[in-house]
Structures are given as C-alpha cells and as structure tokens.
PDB file of C-alpha atoms in Angstrom:
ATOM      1  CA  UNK A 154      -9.410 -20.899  -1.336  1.00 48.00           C
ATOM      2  CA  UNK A 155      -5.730 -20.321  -1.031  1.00 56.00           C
ATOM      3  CA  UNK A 156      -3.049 -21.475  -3.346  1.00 53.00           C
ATOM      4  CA  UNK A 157      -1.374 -23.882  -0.947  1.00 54.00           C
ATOM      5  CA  UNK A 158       1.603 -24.141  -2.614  1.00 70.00           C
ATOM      6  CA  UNK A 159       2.417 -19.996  -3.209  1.00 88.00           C
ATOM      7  CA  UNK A 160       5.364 -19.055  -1.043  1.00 92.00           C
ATOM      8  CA  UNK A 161       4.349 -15.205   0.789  1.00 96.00           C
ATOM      9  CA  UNK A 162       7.584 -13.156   1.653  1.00 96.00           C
ATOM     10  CA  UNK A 163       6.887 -10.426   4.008  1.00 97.00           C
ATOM     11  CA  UNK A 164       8.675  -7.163   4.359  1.00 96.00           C
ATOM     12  CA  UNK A 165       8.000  -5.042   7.474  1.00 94.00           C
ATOM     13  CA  UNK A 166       9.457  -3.113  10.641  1.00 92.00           C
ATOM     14  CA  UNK A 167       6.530  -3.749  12.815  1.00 91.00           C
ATOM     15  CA  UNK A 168       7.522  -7.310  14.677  1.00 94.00           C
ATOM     16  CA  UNK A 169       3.733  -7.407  16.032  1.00 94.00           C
ATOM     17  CA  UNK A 170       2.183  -6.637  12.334  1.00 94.00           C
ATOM     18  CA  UNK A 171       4.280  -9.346  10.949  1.00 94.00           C
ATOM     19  CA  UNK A 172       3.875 -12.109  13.119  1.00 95.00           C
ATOM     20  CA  UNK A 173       0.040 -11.161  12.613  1.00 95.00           C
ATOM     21  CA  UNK A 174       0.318 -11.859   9.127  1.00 95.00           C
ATOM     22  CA  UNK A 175       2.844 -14.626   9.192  1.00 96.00           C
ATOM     23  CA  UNK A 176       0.045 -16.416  11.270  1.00 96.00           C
ATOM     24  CA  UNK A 177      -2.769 -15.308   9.758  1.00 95.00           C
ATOM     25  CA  UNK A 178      -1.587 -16.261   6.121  1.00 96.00           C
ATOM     26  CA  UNK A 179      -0.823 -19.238   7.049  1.00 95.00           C
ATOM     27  CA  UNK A 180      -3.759 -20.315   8.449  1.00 94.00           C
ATOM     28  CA  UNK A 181      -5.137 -19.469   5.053  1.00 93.00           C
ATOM     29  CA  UNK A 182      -3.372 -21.744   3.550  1.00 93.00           C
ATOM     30  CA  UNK A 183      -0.130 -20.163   2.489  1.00 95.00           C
ATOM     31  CA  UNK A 184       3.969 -20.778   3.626  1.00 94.00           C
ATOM     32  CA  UNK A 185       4.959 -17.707   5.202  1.00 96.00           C
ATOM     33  CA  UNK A 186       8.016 -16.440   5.285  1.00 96.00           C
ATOM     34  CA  UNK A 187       9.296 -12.907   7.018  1.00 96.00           C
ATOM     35  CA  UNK A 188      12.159 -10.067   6.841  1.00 94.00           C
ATOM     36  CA  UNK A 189      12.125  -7.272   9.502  1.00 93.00           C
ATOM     37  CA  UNK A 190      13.676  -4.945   7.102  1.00 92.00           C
ATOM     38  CA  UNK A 191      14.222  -4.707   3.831  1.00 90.00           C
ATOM     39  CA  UNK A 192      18.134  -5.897   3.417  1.00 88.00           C
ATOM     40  CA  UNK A 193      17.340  -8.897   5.354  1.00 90.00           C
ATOM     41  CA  UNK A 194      14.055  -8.938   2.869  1.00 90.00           C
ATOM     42  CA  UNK A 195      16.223  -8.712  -0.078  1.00 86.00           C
ATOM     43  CA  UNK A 196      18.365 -11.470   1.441  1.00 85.00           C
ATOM     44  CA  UNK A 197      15.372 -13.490   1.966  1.00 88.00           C
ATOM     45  CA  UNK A 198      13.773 -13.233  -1.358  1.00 86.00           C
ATOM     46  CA  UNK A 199      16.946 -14.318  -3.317  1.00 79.00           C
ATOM     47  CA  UNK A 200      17.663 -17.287  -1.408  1.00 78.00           C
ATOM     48  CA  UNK A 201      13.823 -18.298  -1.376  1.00 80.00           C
ATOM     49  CA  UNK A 202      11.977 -16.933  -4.589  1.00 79.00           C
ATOM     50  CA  UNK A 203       8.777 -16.666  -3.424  1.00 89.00           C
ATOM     51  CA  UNK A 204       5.659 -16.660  -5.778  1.00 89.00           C
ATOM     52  CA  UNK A 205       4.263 -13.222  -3.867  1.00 93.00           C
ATOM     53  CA  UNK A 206       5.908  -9.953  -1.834  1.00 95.00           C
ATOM     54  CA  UNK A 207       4.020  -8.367   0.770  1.00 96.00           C
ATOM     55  CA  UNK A 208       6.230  -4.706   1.332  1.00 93.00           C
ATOM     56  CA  UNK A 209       5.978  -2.797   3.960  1.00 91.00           C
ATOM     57  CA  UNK A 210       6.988   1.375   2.166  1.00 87.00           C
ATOM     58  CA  UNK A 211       8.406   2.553   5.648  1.00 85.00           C
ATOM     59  CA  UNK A 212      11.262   0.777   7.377  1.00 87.00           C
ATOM     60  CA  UNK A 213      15.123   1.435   8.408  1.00 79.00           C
ATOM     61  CA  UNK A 214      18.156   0.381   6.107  1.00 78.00           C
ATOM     62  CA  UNK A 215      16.461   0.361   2.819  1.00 85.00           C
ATOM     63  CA  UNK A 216      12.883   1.396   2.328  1.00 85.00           C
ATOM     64  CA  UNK A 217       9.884  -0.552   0.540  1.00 86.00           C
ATOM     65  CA  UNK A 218      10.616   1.596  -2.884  1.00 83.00           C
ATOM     66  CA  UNK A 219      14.290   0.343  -2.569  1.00 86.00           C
ATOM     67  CA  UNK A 220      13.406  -3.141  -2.204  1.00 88.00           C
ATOM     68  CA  UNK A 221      10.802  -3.180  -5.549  1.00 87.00           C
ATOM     69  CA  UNK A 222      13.330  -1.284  -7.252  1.00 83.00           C
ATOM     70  CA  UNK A 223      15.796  -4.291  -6.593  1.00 82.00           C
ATOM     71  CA  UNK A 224      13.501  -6.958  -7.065  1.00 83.00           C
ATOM     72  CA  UNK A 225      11.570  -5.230 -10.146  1.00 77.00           C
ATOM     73  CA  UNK A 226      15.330  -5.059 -11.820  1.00 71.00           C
ATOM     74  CA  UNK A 227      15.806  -8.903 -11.994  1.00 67.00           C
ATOM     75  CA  UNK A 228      12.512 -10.599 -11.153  1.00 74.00           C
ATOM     76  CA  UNK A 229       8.893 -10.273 -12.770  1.00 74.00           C
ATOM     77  CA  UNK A 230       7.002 -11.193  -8.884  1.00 84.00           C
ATOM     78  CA  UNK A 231       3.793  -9.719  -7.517  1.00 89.00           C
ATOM     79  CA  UNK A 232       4.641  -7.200  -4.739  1.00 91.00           C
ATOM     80  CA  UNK A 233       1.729  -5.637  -3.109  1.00 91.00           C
ATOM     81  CA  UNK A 234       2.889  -2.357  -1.056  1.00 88.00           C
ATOM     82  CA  UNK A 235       1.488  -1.405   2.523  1.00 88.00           C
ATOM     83  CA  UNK A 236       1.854   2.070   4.411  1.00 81.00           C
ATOM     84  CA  UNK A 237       0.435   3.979   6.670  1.00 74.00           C
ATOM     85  CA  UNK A 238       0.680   6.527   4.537  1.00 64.00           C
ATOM     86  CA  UNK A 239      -2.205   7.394   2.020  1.00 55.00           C
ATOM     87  CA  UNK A 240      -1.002  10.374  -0.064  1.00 54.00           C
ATOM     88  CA  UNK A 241      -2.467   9.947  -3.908  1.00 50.00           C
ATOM     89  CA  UNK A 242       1.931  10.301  -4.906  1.00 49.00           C
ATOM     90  CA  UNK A 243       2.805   7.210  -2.589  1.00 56.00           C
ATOM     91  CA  UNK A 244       0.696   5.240  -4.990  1.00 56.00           C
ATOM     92  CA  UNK A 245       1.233   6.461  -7.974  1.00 60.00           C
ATOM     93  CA  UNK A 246       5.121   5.867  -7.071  1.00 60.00           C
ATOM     94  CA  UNK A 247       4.712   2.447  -6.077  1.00 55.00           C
ATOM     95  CA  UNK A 248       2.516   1.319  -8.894  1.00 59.00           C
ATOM     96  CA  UNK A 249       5.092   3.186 -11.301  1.00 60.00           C
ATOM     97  CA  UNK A 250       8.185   1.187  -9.410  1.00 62.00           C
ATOM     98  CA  UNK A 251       6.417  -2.070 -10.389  1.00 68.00           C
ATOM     99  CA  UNK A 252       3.462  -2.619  -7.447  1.00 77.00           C
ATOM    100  CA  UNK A 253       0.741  -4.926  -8.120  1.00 79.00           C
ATOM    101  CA  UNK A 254      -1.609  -3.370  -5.515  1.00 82.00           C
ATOM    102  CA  UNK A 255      -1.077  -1.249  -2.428  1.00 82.00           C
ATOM    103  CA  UNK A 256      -3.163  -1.857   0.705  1.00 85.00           C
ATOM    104  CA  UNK A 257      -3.367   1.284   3.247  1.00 84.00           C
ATOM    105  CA  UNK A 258      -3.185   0.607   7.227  1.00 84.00           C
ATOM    106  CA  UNK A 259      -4.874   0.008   9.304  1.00 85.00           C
ATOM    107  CA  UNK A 260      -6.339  -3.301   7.378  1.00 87.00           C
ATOM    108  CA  UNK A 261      -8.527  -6.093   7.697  1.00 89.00           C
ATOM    109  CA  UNK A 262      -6.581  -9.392   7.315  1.00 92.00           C
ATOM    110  CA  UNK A 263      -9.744 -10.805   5.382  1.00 90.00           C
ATOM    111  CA  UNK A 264      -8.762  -7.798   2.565  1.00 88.00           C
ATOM    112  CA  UNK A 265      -5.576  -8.097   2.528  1.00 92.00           C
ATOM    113  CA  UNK A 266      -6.025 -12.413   2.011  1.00 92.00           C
ATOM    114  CA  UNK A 267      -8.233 -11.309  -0.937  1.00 89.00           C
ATOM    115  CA  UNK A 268      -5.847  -8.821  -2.571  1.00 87.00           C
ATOM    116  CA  UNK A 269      -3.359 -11.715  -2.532  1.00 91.00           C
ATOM    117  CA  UNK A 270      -5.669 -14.153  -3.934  1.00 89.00           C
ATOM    118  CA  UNK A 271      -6.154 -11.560  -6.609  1.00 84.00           C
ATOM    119  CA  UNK A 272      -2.894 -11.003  -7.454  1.00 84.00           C
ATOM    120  CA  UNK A 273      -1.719 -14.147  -8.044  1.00 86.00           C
ATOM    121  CA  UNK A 274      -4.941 -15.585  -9.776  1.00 81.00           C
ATOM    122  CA  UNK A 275      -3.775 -12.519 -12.156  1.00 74.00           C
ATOM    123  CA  UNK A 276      -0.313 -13.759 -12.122  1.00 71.00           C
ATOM    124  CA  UNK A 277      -1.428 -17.373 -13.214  1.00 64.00           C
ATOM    125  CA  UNK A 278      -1.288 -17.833 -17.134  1.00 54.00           C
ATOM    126  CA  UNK A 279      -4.305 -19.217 -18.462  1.00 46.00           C
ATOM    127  CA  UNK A 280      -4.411 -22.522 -20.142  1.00 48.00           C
ATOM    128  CA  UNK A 281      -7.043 -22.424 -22.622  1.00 47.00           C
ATOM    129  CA  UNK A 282      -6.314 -26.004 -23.851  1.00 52.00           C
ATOM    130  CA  UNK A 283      -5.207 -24.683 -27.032  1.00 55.00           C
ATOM    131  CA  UNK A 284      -1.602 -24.771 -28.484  1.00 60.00           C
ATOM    132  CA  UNK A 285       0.256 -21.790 -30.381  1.00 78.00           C
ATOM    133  CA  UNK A 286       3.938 -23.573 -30.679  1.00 85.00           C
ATOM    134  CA  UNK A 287       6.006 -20.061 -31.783  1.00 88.00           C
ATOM    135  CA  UNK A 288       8.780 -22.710 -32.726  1.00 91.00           C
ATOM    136  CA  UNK A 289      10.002 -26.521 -32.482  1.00 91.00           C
ATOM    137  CA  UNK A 290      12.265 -28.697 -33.383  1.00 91.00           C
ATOM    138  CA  UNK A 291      13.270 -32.289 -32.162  1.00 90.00           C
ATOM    139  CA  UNK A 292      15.003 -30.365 -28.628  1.00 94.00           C
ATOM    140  CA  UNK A 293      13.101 -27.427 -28.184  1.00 95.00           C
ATOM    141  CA  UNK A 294       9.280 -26.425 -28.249  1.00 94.00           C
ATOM    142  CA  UNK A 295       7.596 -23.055 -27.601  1.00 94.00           C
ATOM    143  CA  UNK A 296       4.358 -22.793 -26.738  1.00 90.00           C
ATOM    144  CA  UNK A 297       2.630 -19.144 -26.409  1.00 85.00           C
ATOM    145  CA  UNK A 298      -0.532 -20.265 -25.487  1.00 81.00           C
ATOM    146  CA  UNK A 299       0.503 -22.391 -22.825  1.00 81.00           C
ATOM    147  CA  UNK A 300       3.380 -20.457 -21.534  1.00 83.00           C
ATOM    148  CA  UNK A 301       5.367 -23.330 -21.822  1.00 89.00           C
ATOM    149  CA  UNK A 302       8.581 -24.476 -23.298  1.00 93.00           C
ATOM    150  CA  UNK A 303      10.355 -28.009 -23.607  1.00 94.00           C
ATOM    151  CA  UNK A 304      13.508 -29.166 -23.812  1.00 95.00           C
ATOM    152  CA  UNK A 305      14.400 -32.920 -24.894  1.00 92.00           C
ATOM    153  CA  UNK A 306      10.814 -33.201 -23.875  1.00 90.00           C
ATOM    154  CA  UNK A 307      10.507 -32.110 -20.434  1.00 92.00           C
ATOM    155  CA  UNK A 308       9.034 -28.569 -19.140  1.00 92.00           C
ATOM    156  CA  UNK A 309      11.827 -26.036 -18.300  1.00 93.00           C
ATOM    157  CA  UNK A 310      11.000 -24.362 -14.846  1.00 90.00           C
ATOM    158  CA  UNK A 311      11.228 -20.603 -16.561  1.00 89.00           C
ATOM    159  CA  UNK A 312      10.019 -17.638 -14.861  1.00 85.00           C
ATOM    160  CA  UNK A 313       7.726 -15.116 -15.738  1.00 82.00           C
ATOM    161  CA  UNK A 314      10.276 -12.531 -17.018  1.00 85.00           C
ATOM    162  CA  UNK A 315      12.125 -15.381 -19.260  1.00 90.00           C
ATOM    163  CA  UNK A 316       8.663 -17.047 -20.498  1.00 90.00           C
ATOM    164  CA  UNK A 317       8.160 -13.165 -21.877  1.00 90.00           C
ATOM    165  CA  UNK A 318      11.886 -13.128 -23.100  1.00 94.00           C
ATOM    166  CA  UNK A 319      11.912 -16.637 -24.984  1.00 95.00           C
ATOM    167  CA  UNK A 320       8.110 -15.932 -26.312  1.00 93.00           C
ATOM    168  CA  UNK A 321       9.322 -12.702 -27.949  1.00 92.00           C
ATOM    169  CA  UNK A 322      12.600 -14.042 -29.542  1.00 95.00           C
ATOM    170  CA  UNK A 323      10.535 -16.361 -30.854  1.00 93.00           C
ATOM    171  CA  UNK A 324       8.123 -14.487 -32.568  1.00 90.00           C
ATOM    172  CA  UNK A 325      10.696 -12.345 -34.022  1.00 90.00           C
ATOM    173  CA  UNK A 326      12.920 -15.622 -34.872  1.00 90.00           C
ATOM    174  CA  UNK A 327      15.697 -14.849 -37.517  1.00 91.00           C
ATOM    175  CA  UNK A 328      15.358 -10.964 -37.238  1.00 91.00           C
ATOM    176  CA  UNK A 329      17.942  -8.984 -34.818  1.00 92.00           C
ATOM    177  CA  UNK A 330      16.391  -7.191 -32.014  1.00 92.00           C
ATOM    178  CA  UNK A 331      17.657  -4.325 -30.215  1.00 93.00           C
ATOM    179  CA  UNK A 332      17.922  -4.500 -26.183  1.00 93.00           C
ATOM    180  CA  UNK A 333      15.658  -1.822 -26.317  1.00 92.00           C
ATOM    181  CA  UNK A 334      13.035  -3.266 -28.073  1.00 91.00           C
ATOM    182  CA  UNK A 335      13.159  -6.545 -26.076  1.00 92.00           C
ATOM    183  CA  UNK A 336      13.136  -4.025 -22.404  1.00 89.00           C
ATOM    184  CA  UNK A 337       9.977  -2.679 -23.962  1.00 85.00           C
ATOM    185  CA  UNK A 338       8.620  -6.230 -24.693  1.00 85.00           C
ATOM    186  CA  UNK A 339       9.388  -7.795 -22.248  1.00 85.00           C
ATOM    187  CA  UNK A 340       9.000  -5.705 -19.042  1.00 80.00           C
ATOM    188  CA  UNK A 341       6.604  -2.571 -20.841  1.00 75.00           C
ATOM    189  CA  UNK A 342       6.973   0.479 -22.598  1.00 69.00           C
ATOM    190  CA  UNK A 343       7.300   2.278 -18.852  1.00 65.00           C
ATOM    191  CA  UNK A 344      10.610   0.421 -17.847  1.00 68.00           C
ATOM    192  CA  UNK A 345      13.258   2.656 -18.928  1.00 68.00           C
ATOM    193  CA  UNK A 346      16.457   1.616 -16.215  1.00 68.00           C
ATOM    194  CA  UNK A 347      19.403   0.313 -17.893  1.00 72.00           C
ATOM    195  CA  UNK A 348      19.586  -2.276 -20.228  1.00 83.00           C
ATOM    196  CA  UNK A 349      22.067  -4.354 -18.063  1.00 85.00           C
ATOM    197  CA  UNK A 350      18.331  -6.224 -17.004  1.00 85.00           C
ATOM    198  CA  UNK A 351      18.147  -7.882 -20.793  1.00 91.00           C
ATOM    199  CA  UNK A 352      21.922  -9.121 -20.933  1.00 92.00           C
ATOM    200  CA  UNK A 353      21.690 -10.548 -17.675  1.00 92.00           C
ATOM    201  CA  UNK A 354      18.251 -12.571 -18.741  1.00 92.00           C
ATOM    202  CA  UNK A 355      19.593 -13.588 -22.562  1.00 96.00           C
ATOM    203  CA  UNK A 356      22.320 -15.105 -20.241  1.00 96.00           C
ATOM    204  CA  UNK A 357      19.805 -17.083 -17.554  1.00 94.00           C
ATOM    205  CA  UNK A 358      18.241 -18.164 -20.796  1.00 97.00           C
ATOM    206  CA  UNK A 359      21.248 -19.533 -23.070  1.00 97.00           C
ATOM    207  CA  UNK A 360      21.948 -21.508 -19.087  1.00 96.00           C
ATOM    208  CA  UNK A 361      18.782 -23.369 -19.270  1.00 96.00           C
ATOM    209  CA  UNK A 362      17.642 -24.011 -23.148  1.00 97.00           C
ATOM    210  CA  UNK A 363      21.951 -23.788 -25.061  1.00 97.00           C
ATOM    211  CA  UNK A 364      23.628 -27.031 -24.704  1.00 95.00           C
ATOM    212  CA  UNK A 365      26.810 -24.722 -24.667  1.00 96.00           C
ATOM    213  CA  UNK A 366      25.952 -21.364 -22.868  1.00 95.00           C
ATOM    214  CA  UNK A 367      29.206 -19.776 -24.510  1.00 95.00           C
ATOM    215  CA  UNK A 368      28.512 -21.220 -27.739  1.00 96.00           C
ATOM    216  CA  UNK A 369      24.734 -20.718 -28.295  1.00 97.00           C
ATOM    217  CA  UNK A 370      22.681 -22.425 -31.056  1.00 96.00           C
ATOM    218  CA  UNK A 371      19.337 -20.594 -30.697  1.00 97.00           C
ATOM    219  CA  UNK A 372      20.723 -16.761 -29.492  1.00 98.00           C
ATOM    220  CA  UNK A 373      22.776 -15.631 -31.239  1.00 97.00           C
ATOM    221  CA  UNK A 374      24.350 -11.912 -29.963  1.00 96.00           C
ATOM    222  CA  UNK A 375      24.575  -9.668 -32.942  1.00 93.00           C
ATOM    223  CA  UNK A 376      27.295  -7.225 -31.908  1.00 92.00           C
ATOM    224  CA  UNK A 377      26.396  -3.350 -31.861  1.00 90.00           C
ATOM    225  CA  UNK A 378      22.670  -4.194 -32.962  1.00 92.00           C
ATOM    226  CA  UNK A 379      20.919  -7.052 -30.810  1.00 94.00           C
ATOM    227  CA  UNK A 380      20.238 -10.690 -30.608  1.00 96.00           C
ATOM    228  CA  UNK A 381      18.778 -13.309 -32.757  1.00 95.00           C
ATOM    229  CA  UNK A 382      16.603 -16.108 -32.228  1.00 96.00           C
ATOM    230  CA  UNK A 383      17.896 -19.337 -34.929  1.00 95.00           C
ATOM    231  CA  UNK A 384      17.069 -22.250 -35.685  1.00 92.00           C
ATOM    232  CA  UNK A 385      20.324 -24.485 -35.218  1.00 91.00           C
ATOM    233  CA  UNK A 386      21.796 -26.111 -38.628  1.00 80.00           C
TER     234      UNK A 386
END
C-alpha cells in the first residue's frame, strides 16, 4: 500500500508521460506534483520538498544529471532516474550523481509504483523500540536509534542530511572535526564537491537546535580546523 502522505515530484519533457504518472500515482495513493523541465523542477522542489523525485535524464534547459546534481548538493531525497536510454554509463552516472534507482522506458506503471514503494520504505528509519540517546541535557536530546532529536521536549522536524549531521557531532562530542571528515560522514566517502555543502548545513542546524544562531552553545566553529559539538556550561 502507498504511503499516503509522501509528496512525488516529477521531472519530465513528455506532457503525455507525465500526466500518465501524475494520475496514475495518485490513484495509488500518493500527492503528485509535476515540472515539465528541470528549472521549473528545481523551482518546484524547493518551494515544495517533496519526500521522493521521479527524473526524467533527457529534457531542454537543464538535464536530469543537472537537476540531481543540484538537489544532491543541499538535500539527502530519493530520486529515481528514467530514460530512454539504456547504455551500462547512463547508470553508472546517475547512481554515482546520487540516484536511488533508475527505471528504463518504456515501463509498466505497476514497476515503477513498486520501485517507489521501495525506495522510500528504504528511506524510512527503523524504529526498533530501543533508545541510544548520543547526548542530553534538560533542552536537548539525541537519539541514534530513533533518529530523533528534542528540543525543550518536542521533536525537531530535521531532515535526513541534518539527522546524519547532528548524529555524528554527537558521537564525536568535544573533539574538533574537519569539514572533510563530516562530508565523508555525512553524505559518503564518494561525495567529493566542495565543502560549501557542510557550512551551509552546520548553519540550518545552529537555526533550529542554538537559542542564538550567531552565538552557538552546542557548535562551536573551530577556526582553520573544524567544528565542535559541547555541552553548554
């Protein structure tokens, strides 16, 4: 059964393919929304944040590697790739770029609704029922196990990319870590784009968990070596 609640964003040039989809996925349960090309995809995706991207590799303006380039630079999001094209390299690029799965037209829509069922049961964190709190104190408390983290008591709505990020300061609270190390945690060893990715997150993460952003209790920047995860005095 369909995750009723997962936002689809799809990316393609082909108006009769993707109003296809946009009806067939939601009659499987799922909200739908569409781009006809990938700057208007782009567009879409930031002002929506959808849980999954369907991306077409062929279209005008910017092409489907363009668009998981973009998205893979900020945002941690399944993307499953389609083309017409089959060639062993077109894979192998995608997957490298950041692709959770690549379907090859023509398709059956019945596949393609199980890929995505795949890829976000995949995408789900497990709750085992078990706790492994990495840290607490009487404002904040991270949980590994559960991927989750509260604040004054309340869940903080953290995405995957900053669960990773807070998990690993955590474990490594008190010792500096490079922005190298934490690109390798935090988005794997085959990331290697710049490092502009980790300051940008640190900063999305001091927004939600510092009472002062500019001021920051818990990470701390350690200039010319990294940043440290404290506990506040």
């Amino acid at each position: 059964m369909a995750n009723t609640k997962a936002k689809l964003l799809v990316i393609d040039d082909d108006l009769t393919l993707l109003q296809g989809l946009e009806v067939g996925l939601t009659g499987a349960g799922y909200t739908v929304m569409t781009a006809s090309d990938g700057l208007k995809g782009l567009q879409t995706f930031y002002n929506a944040q959808p849980d999954l991207v369907i991306l077409d590799l062929m279209m005008p303006k910017m092409d489907g590697w363009q668009v998981c380039r973009r998205i893979r630079e900020l945002w941690d999001v399944p993307i499953i790739m389609l083309t017409a094209r089959a060639q062993m390299v077109d894979r192998v690029t995608g997957l490298k770029l950041g692709a959770d799965d690549y379907v090859t037209k023509p398709f059956d829509l019945k596949e393609l609704e199980a890929r995505v069922e795949a890829v976000l049961r995949r995408a789900k964190p497990r709750n085992t029922g078990q706790s492994t709190v990495l840290y607490s104190d009487d404002r904040l408390v991270i949980d590994s196990t559960r991927q989750e983290v509260l604040l004054d008591g309340q869940p903080l709505d953290l995405t995957a990319i900053e669960m990773r990020l807070i998990i690993y300061l955590a474990e490594n609270v008190g010792c500096v870590v490079t922005a190298e190390q934490i690109r390798s945690a935090v988005w794997g060893p085959q990331y290697t784009d710049e490092l502009s990715s980790v300051k940008f997150y640190i900063w999305r993460l001091r927004r939600k968990i510092e009472r002062s952003p500019s001021d920051p209790e818990y990470i701390m920047t350690e200039r010319g070596l990294g940043y440290r995860f404290v506990r506040p005095n």
